[in-house]
Short mmCIF file of C-alpha atoms and ligand atoms in Angstrom, two decimals:
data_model
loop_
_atom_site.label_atom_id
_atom_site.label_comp_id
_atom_site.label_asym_id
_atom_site.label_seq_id
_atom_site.Cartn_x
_atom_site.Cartn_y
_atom_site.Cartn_z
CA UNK A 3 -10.29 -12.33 3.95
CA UNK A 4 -11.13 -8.52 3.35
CA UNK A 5 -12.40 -7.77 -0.22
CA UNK A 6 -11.98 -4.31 -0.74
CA UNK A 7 -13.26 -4.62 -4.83
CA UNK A 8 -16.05 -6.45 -3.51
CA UNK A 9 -19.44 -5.67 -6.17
CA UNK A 10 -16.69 -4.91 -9.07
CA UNK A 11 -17.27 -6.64 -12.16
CA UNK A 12 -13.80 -6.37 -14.11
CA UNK A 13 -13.22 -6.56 -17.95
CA UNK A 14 -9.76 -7.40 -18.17
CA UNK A 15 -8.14 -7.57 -20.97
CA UNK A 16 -4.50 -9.14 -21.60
CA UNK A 17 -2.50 -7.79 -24.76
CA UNK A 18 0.75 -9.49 -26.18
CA UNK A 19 3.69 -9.01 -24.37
CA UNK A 20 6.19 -10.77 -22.24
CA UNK A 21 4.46 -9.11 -19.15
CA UNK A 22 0.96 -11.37 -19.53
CA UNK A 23 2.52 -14.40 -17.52
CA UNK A 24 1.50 -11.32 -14.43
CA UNK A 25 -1.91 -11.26 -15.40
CA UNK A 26 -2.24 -14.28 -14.21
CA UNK A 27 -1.45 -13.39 -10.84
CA UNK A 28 -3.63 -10.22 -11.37
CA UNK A 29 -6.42 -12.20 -11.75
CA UNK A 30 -5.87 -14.39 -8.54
CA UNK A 31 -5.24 -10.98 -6.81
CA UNK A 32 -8.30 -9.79 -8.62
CA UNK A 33 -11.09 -12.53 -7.50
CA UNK A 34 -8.91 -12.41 -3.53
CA UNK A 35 -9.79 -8.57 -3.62
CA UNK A 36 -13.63 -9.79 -4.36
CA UNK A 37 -14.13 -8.76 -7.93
CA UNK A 38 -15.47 -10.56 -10.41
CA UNK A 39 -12.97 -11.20 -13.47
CA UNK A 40 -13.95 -11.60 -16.98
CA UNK A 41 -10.58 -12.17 -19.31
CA UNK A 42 -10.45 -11.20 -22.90
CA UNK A 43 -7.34 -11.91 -24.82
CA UNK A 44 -5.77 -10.27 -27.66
CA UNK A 45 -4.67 -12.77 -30.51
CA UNK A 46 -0.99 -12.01 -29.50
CA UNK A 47 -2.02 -12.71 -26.12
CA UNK A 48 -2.28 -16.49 -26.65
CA UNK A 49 1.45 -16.51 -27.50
CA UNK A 50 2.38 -15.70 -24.09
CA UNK A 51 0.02 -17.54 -22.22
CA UNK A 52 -2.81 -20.14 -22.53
CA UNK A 53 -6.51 -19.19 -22.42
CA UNK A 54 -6.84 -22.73 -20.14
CA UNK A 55 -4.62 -20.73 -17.46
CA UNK A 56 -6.83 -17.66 -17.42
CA UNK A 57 -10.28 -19.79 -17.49
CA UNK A 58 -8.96 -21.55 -14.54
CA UNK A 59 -8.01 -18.65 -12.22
CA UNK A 60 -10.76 -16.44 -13.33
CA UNK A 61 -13.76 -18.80 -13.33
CA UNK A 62 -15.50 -18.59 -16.77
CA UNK A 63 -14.44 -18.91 -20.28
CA UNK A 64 -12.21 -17.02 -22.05
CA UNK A 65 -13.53 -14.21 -24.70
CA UNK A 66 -10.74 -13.70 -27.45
CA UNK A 67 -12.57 -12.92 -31.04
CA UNK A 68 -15.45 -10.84 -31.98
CA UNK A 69 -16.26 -13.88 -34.31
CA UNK A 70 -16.97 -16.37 -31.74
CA UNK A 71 -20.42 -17.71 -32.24
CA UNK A 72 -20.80 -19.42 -29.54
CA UNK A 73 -19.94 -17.08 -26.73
CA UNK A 74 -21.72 -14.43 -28.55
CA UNK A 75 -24.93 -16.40 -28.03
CA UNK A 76 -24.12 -16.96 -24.45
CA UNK A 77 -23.29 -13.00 -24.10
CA UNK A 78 -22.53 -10.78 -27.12
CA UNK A 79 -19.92 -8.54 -27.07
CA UNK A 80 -22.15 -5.30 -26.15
CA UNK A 81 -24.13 -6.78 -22.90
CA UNK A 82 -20.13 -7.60 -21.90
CA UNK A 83 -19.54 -3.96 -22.34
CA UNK A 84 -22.45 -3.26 -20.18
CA UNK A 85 -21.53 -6.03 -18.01
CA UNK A 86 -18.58 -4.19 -16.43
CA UNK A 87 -18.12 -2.06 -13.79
CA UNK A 88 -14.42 -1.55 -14.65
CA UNK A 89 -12.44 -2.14 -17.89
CA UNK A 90 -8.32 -2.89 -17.20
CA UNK A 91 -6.06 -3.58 -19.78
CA UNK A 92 -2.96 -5.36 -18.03
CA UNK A 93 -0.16 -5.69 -19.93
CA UNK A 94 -1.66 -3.01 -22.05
CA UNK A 95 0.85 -2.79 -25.33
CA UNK A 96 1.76 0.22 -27.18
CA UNK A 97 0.04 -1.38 -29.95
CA UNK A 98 -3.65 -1.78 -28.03
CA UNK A 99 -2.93 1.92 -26.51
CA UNK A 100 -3.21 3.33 -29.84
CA UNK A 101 -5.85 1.54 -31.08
CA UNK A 102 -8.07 2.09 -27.92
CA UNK A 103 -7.25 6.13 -28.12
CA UNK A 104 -8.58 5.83 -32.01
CA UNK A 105 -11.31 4.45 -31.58
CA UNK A 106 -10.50 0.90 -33.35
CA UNK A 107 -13.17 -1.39 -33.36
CA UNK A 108 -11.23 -4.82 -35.30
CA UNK A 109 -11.19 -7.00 -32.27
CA UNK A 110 -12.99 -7.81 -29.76
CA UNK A 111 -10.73 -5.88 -26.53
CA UNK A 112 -10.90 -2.80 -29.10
CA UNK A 113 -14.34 -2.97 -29.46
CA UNK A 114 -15.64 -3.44 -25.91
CA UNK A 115 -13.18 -0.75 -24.86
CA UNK A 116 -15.39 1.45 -27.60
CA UNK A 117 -18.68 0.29 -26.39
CA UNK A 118 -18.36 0.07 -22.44
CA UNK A 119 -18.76 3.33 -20.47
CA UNK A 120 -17.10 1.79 -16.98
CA UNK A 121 -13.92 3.65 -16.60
CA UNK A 122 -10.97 2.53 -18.21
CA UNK A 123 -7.61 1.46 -16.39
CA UNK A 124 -4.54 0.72 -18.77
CA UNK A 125 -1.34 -1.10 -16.90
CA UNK A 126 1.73 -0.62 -19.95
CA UNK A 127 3.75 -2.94 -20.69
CA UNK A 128 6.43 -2.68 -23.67
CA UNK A 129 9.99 -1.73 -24.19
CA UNK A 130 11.22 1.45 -22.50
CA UNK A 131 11.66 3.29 -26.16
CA UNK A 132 8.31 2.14 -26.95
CA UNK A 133 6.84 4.02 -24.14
CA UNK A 134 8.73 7.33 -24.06
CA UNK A 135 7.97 7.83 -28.13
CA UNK A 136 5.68 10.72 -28.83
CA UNK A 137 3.21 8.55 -30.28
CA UNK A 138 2.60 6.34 -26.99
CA UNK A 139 2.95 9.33 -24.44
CA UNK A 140 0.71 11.11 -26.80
CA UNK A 141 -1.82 8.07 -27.20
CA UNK A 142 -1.61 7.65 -23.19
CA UNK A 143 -2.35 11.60 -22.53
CA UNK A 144 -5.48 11.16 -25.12
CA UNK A 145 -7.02 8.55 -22.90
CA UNK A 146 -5.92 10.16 -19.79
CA UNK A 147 -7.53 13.36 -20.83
CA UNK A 148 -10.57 11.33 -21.76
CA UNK A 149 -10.35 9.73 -17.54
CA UNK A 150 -8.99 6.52 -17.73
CA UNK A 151 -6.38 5.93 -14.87
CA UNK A 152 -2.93 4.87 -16.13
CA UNK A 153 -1.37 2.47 -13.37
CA UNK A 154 2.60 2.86 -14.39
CA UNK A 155 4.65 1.70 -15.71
CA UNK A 156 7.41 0.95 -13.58
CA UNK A 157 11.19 1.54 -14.61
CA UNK A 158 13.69 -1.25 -14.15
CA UNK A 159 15.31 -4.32 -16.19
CA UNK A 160 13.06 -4.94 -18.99
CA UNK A 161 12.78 -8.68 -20.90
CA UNK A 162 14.79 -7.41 -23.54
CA UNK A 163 17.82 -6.93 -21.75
CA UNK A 164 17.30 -2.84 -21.14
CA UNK A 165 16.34 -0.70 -18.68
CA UNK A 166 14.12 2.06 -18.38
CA UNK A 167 10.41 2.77 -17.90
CA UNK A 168 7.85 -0.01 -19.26
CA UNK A 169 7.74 -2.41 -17.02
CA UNK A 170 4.73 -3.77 -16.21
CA UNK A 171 3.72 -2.62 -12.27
CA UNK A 172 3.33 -5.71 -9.73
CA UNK A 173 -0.32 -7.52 -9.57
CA UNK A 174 -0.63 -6.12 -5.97
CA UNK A 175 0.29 -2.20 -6.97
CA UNK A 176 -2.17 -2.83 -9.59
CA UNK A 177 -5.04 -4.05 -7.30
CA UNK A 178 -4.06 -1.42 -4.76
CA UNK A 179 -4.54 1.47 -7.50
CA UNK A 180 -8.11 -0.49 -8.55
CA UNK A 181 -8.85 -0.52 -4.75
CA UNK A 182 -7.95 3.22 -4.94
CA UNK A 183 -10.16 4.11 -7.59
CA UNK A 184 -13.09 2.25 -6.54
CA UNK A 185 -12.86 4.24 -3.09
CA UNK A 186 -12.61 7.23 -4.70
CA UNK A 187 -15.52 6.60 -7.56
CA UNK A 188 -17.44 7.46 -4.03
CA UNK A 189 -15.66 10.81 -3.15
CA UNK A 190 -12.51 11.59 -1.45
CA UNK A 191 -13.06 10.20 1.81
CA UNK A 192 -9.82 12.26 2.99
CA UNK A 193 -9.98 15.29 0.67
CA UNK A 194 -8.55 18.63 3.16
CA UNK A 195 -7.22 16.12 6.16
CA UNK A 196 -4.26 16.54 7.05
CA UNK A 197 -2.56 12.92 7.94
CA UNK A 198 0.60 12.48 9.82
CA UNK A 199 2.35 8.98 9.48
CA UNK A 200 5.32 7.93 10.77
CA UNK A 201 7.10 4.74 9.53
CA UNK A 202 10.34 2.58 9.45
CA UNK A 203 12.92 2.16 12.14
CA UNK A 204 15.06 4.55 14.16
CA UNK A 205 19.11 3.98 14.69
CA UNK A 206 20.30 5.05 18.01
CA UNK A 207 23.77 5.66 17.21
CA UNK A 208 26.76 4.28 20.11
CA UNK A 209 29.45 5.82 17.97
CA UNK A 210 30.21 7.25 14.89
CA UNK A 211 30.36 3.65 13.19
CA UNK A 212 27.40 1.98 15.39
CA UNK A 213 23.77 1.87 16.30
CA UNK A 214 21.04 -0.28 18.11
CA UNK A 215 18.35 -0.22 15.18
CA UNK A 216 15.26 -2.86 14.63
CA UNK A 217 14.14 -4.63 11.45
CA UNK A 218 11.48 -2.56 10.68
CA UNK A 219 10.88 -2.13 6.55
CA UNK A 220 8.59 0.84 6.66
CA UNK A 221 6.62 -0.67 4.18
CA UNK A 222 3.19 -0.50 5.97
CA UNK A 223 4.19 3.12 7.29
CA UNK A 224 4.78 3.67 3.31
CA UNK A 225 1.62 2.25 2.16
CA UNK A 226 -0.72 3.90 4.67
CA UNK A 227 0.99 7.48 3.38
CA UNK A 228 0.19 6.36 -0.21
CA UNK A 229 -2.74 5.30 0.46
CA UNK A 230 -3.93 8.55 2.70
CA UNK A 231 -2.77 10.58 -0.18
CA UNK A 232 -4.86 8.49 -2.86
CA UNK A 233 -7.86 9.36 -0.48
CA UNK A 234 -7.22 12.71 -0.91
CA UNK A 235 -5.38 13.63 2.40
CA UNK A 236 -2.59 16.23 2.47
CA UNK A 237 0.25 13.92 3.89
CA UNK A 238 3.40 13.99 6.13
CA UNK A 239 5.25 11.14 6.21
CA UNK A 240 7.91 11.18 8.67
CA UNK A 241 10.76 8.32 7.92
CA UNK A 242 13.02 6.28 9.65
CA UNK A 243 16.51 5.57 7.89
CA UNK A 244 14.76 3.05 5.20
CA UNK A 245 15.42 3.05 1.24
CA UNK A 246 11.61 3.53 -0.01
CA UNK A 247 10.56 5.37 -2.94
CA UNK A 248 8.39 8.61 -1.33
CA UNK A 249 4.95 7.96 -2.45
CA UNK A 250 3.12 10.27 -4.79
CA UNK A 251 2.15 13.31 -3.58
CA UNK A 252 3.80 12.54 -0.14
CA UNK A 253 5.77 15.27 1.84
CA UNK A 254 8.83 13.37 3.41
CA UNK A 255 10.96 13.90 6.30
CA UNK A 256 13.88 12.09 6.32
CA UNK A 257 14.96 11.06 10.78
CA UNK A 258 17.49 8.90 12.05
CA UNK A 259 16.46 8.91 15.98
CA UNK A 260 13.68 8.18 18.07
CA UNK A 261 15.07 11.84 19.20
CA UNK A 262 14.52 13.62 15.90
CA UNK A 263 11.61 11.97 15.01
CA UNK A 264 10.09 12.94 18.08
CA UNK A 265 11.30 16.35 16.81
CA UNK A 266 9.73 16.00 13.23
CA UNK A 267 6.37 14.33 14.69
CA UNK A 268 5.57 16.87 16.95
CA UNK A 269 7.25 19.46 14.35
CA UNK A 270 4.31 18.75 12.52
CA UNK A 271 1.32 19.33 14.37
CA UNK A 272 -1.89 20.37 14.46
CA UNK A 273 -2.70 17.28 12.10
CA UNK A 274 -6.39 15.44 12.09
CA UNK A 275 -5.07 12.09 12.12
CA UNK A 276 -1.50 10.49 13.11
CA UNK A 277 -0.62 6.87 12.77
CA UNK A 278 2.36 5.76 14.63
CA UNK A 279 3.72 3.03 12.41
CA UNK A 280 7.21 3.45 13.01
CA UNK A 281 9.09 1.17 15.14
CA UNK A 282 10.59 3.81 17.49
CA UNK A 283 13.24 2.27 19.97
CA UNK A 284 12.50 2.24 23.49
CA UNK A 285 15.75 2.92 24.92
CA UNK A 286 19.39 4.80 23.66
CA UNK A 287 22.56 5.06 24.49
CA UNK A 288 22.93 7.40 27.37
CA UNK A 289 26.07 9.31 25.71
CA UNK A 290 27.22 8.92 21.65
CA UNK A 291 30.63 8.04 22.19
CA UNK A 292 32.78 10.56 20.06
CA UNK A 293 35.06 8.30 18.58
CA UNK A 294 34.89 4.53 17.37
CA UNK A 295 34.51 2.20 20.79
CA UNK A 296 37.76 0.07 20.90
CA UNK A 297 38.50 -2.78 22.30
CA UNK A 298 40.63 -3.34 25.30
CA UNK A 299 44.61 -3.78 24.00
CA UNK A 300 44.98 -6.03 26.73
CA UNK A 301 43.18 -9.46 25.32
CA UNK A 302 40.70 -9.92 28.20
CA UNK A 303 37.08 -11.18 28.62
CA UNK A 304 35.14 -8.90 30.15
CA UNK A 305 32.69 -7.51 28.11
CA UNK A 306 31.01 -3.82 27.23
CA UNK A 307 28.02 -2.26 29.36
CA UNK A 308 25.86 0.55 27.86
CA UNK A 309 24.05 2.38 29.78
CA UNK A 310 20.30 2.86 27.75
CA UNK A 311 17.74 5.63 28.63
CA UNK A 312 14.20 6.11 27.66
CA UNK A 313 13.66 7.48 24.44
CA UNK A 314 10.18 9.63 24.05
CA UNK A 315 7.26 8.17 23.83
CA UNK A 316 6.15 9.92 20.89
CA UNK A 317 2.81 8.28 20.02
CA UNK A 318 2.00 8.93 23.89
CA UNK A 319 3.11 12.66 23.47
CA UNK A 320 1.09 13.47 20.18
CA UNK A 321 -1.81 11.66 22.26
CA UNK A 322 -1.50 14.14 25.26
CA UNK A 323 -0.63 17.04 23.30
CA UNK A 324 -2.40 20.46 23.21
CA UNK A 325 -2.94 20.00 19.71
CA UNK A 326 -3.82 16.28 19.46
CA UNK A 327 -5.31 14.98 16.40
CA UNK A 328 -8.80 13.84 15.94
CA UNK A 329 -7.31 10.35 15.52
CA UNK A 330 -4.61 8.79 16.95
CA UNK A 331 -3.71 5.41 15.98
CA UNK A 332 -0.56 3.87 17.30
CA UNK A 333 0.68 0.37 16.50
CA UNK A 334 1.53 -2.51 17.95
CA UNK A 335 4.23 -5.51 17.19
CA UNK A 336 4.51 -8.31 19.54
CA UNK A 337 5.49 -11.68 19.42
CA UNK A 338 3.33 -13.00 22.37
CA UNK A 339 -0.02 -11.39 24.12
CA UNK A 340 -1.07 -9.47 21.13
CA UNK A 341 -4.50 -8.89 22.27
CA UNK A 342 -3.43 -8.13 25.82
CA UNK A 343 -1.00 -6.01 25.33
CA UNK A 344 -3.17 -3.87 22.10
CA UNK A 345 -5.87 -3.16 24.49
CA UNK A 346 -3.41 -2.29 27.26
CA UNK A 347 -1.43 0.02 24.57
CA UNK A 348 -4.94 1.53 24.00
CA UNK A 349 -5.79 2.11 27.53
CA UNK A 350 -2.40 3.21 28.94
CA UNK A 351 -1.29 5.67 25.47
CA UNK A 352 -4.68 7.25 25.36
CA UNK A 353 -4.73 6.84 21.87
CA UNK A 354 -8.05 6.02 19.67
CA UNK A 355 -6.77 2.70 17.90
CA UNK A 356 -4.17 0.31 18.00
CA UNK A 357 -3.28 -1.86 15.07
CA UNK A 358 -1.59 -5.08 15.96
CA UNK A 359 0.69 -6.88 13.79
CA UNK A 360 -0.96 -10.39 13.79
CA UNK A 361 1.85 -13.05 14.14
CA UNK A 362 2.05 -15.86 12.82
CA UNK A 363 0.66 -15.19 10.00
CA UNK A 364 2.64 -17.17 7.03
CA UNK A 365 4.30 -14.01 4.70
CA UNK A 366 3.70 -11.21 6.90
CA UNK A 367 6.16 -9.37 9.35
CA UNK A 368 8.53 -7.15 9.22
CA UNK A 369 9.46 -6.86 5.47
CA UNK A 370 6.96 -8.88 3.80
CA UNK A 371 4.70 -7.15 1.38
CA UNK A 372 1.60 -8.90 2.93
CA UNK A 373 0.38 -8.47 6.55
CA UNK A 374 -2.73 -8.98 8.84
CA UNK A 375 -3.36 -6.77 11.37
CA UNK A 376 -6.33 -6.91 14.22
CA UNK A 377 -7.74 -3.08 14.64
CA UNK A 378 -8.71 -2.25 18.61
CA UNK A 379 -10.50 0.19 19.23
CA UNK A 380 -13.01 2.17 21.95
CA UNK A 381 -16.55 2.87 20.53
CA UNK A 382 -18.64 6.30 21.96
CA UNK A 383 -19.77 3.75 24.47
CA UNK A 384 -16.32 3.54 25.72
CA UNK A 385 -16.42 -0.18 24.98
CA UNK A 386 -13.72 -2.00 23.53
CA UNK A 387 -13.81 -4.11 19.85
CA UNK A 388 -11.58 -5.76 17.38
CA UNK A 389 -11.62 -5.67 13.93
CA UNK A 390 -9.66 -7.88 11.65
CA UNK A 391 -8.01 -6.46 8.55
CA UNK A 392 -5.79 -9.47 5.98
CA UNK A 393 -3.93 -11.13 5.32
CA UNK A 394 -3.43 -9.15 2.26
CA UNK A 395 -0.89 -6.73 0.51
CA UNK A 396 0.50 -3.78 2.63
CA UNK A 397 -1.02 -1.42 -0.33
CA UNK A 398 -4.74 -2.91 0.19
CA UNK A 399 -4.49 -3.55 4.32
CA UNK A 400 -3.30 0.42 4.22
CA UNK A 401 -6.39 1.61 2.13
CA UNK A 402 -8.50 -0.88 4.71
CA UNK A 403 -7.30 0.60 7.79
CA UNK A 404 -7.81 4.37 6.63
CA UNK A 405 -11.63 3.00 5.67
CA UNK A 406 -12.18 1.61 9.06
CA UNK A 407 -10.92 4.85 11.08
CA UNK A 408 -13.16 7.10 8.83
CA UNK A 409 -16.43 4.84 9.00
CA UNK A 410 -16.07 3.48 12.56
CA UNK A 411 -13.32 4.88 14.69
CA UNK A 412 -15.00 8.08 16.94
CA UNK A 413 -13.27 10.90 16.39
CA UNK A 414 -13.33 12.23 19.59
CA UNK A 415 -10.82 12.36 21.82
CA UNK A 416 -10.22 9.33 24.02
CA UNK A 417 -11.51 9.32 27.42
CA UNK A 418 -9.71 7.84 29.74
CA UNK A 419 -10.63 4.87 32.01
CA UNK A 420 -8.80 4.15 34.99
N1 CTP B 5 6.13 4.46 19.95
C1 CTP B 5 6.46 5.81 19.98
N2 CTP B 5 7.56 6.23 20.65
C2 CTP B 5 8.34 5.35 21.32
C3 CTP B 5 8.03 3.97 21.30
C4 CTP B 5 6.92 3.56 20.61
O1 CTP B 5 5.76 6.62 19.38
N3 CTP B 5 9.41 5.80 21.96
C5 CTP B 5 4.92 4.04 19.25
C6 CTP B 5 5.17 3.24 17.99
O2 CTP B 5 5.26 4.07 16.85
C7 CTP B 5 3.92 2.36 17.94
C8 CTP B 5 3.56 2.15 19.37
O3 CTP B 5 4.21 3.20 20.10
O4 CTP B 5 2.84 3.05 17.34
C9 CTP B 5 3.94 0.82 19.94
O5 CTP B 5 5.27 0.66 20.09
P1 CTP B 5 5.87 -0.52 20.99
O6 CTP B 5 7.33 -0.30 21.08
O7 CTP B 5 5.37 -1.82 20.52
O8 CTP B 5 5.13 -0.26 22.31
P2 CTP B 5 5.56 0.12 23.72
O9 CTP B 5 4.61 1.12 24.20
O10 CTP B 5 6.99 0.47 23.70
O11 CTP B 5 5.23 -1.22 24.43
P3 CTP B 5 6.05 -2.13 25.39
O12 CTP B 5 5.60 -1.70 26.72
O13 CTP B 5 5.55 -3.47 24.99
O14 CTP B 5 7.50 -1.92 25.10
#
């Protein structure tokens, strides 16, 4: 299993609010990702959930009072401070928001948020009026201003029966932002690269009421633009017909073809890396049909023959092209001969790596939010090798993949071998 927050040491602390039952799961997600988790409850905290449940997942004792003899002689509250690379508060309430922006110092999360100088991430949680008062966005833009990374909140149904901004964002957008920031606390791996990524399906239309279309989500596609972009690149992030929210700071081109995203893709060049994660069809209806395809009048069996052509091969195109990027990645989704048929993909498309989807892999595919992929690729050497990324969250496996093209994918150009 990759573990991307590998060396963090993580401070998290869990305020009162509906929204702590998820940092349990953020703490699972936490120690998966390789950091080490140390949990300190608010006194509100232990309303929602147990300090038995947090002990368990995280590995050591709970910390929940500045008066706590006992843990203090074991490690007092300022060698905690020290002790942490990162400080998160997840569900951080309006309540602990203010009180970390002033300065408070009457509990122990208050305190150790005073004392430690690792950077601060704060995940809100509360009701949607809560957060949009003056007062919180003013509290949030103190602590912003002084660098700490606020990680939402998202907008949806709340607990309390309303809807609006406050929600509390998922444990794996969470440990995807805390991935982000610990690749950036060593630069901007991608700052001025421009990255090309195209994701989701493409509808080949028969008529004006049908299409021959594939399963494909777009998620991954989605993640490895928001992830690009949290490196720093300047992104393009051309889309099949999929209902994703464009990722911060993400320029979007909306396709529907293999056809016009062929267009789009090569629309965009020069770029210095393009990743082919779309699932482009193959093959498309030799002629749109004007009008809806009826049925015979006549009731009769005989059945309907399209004729399909080849669509463009874009990722082969962009390979070949003029103006080819420094990377090329293309990927791959089989159900049988993955290995095979990656290195062949590699070989015949000229491109520098190919990701493979790995199947069978229990919660990945198509529109799962986890995957696995195996990474092929041809070193200087022009020898082949494998790398394998997951399982893990589409977020983290995109942030992976974009680390293992920078630090050991060649940017030359592919040669070929016969
Ligand atoms: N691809 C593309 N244009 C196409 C078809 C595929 O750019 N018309 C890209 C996909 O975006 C993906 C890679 O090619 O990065 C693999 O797609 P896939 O359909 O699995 O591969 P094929 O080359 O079509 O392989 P096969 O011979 O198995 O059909």
């Amino acid at each position: 299993m990759s573990q991307p927050l590998q060396g963090e040491r993580i401070l998290l602390g869990v305020c009162g609010g509906i929204a702590a039952y998820k940092a349990a799961e953020l703490v699972r997600r936490l120690r998966e990702a390789g950091a080490q988790v140390q949990v300190v409850m608010t006194a509100a905290a232990g309303h929602f959930v147990g300090a038995a449940t947090f002990q368990a997942l995280s590995g050591r004792p709970v910390r929940d009072s500045l008066w706590d003899a006992n843990a203090e002689a074991a490690m007092g509250h300022i060698e905690l401070a020290r002790w942490a690379t990162r400080v998160v508060v997840a569900p951080a309430s309006a309540d602990a928001i203010a009180r970390i922006a002033h300065g408070h110092a009457d509990d122990l999360l208050a305190t150790l948020c005073l004392v430690a100088t690792a950077p601060l991430a704060i995940v809100p949680a509360m009701n949607h009026r809560m957060w949009l008062h003056p007062a919180t966005q003013a509290n949030v833009a103190t602590l912003k201003s002084r660098g700490a990374l606020a990680i939402g909140p998202d907008v949806g149904a709340q607990a309390c029966g309303e809807f609006g901004p406050g929600r509390m964002c998922e444990p794996d957008a969470i440990v995807a932002a805390l991935v982000a920031a610990h690749a950036v606390a060593g630069g901007d791996p991608l700052a001025g690269q421009r990255v090309l990524v195209s994701a989701g399906p493409t509808y080949e239309d028969l008529d004006p009421v049908r299409y021959l279309g594939n399963r494909s989500s777009g998620k991954m596609g989605f993640a490895i633009a928001a992830a690009a972009a949290e490196l720093g690149a300047q992104v393009t992030l051309v889309a099949g017909p999929v209902h994703l929210p464009t990722p911060a700071g993400v320029h979007r081109i909306d396709v529907r073809s293999a056809r016009q995203m062929h267009a789009a893709v090569l629309g965009a060049l020069p770029q210095d890396i393009y990743i082919g994660a779309a699932a482009v069809a193959d093959f498309m209806p030799a002629r749109v049909a004007e009008h809806k395809i009826k049925k015979p009048t006549v009731s009769s069996d005989s059945g309907l023959t399209v004729e399909l052509v080849r669509t463009p091969d874009i990722l082969a195109e962009v390979a070949a092209h003029p103006q080819r990027p420094l990377r090329v990645v293309g990927f791959a989704a089989e159900t049988a001969a993955l290995a095979d048929s990656a290195r062949d993909k590699l070989r015949r498309k000229r491109v520098d790596a190919i990701a493979a989807n790995r199947v069978g892999v229990t919660g990945s595919g198509f529109d799962a939010d986890d995957n696995a992929l195996d990474v092929y690729w041809r070193q200087t050497d022009g020898s082949e090798t494998m790398a394998a990324l997951g399982p893990t969250s589409k977020a983290v496996l995109a942030r992976e993949l974009l680390q293992l093209l920078l630090d050991r994918v060649p940017a030359a150009p592919t040669q070929d071998t016969p």
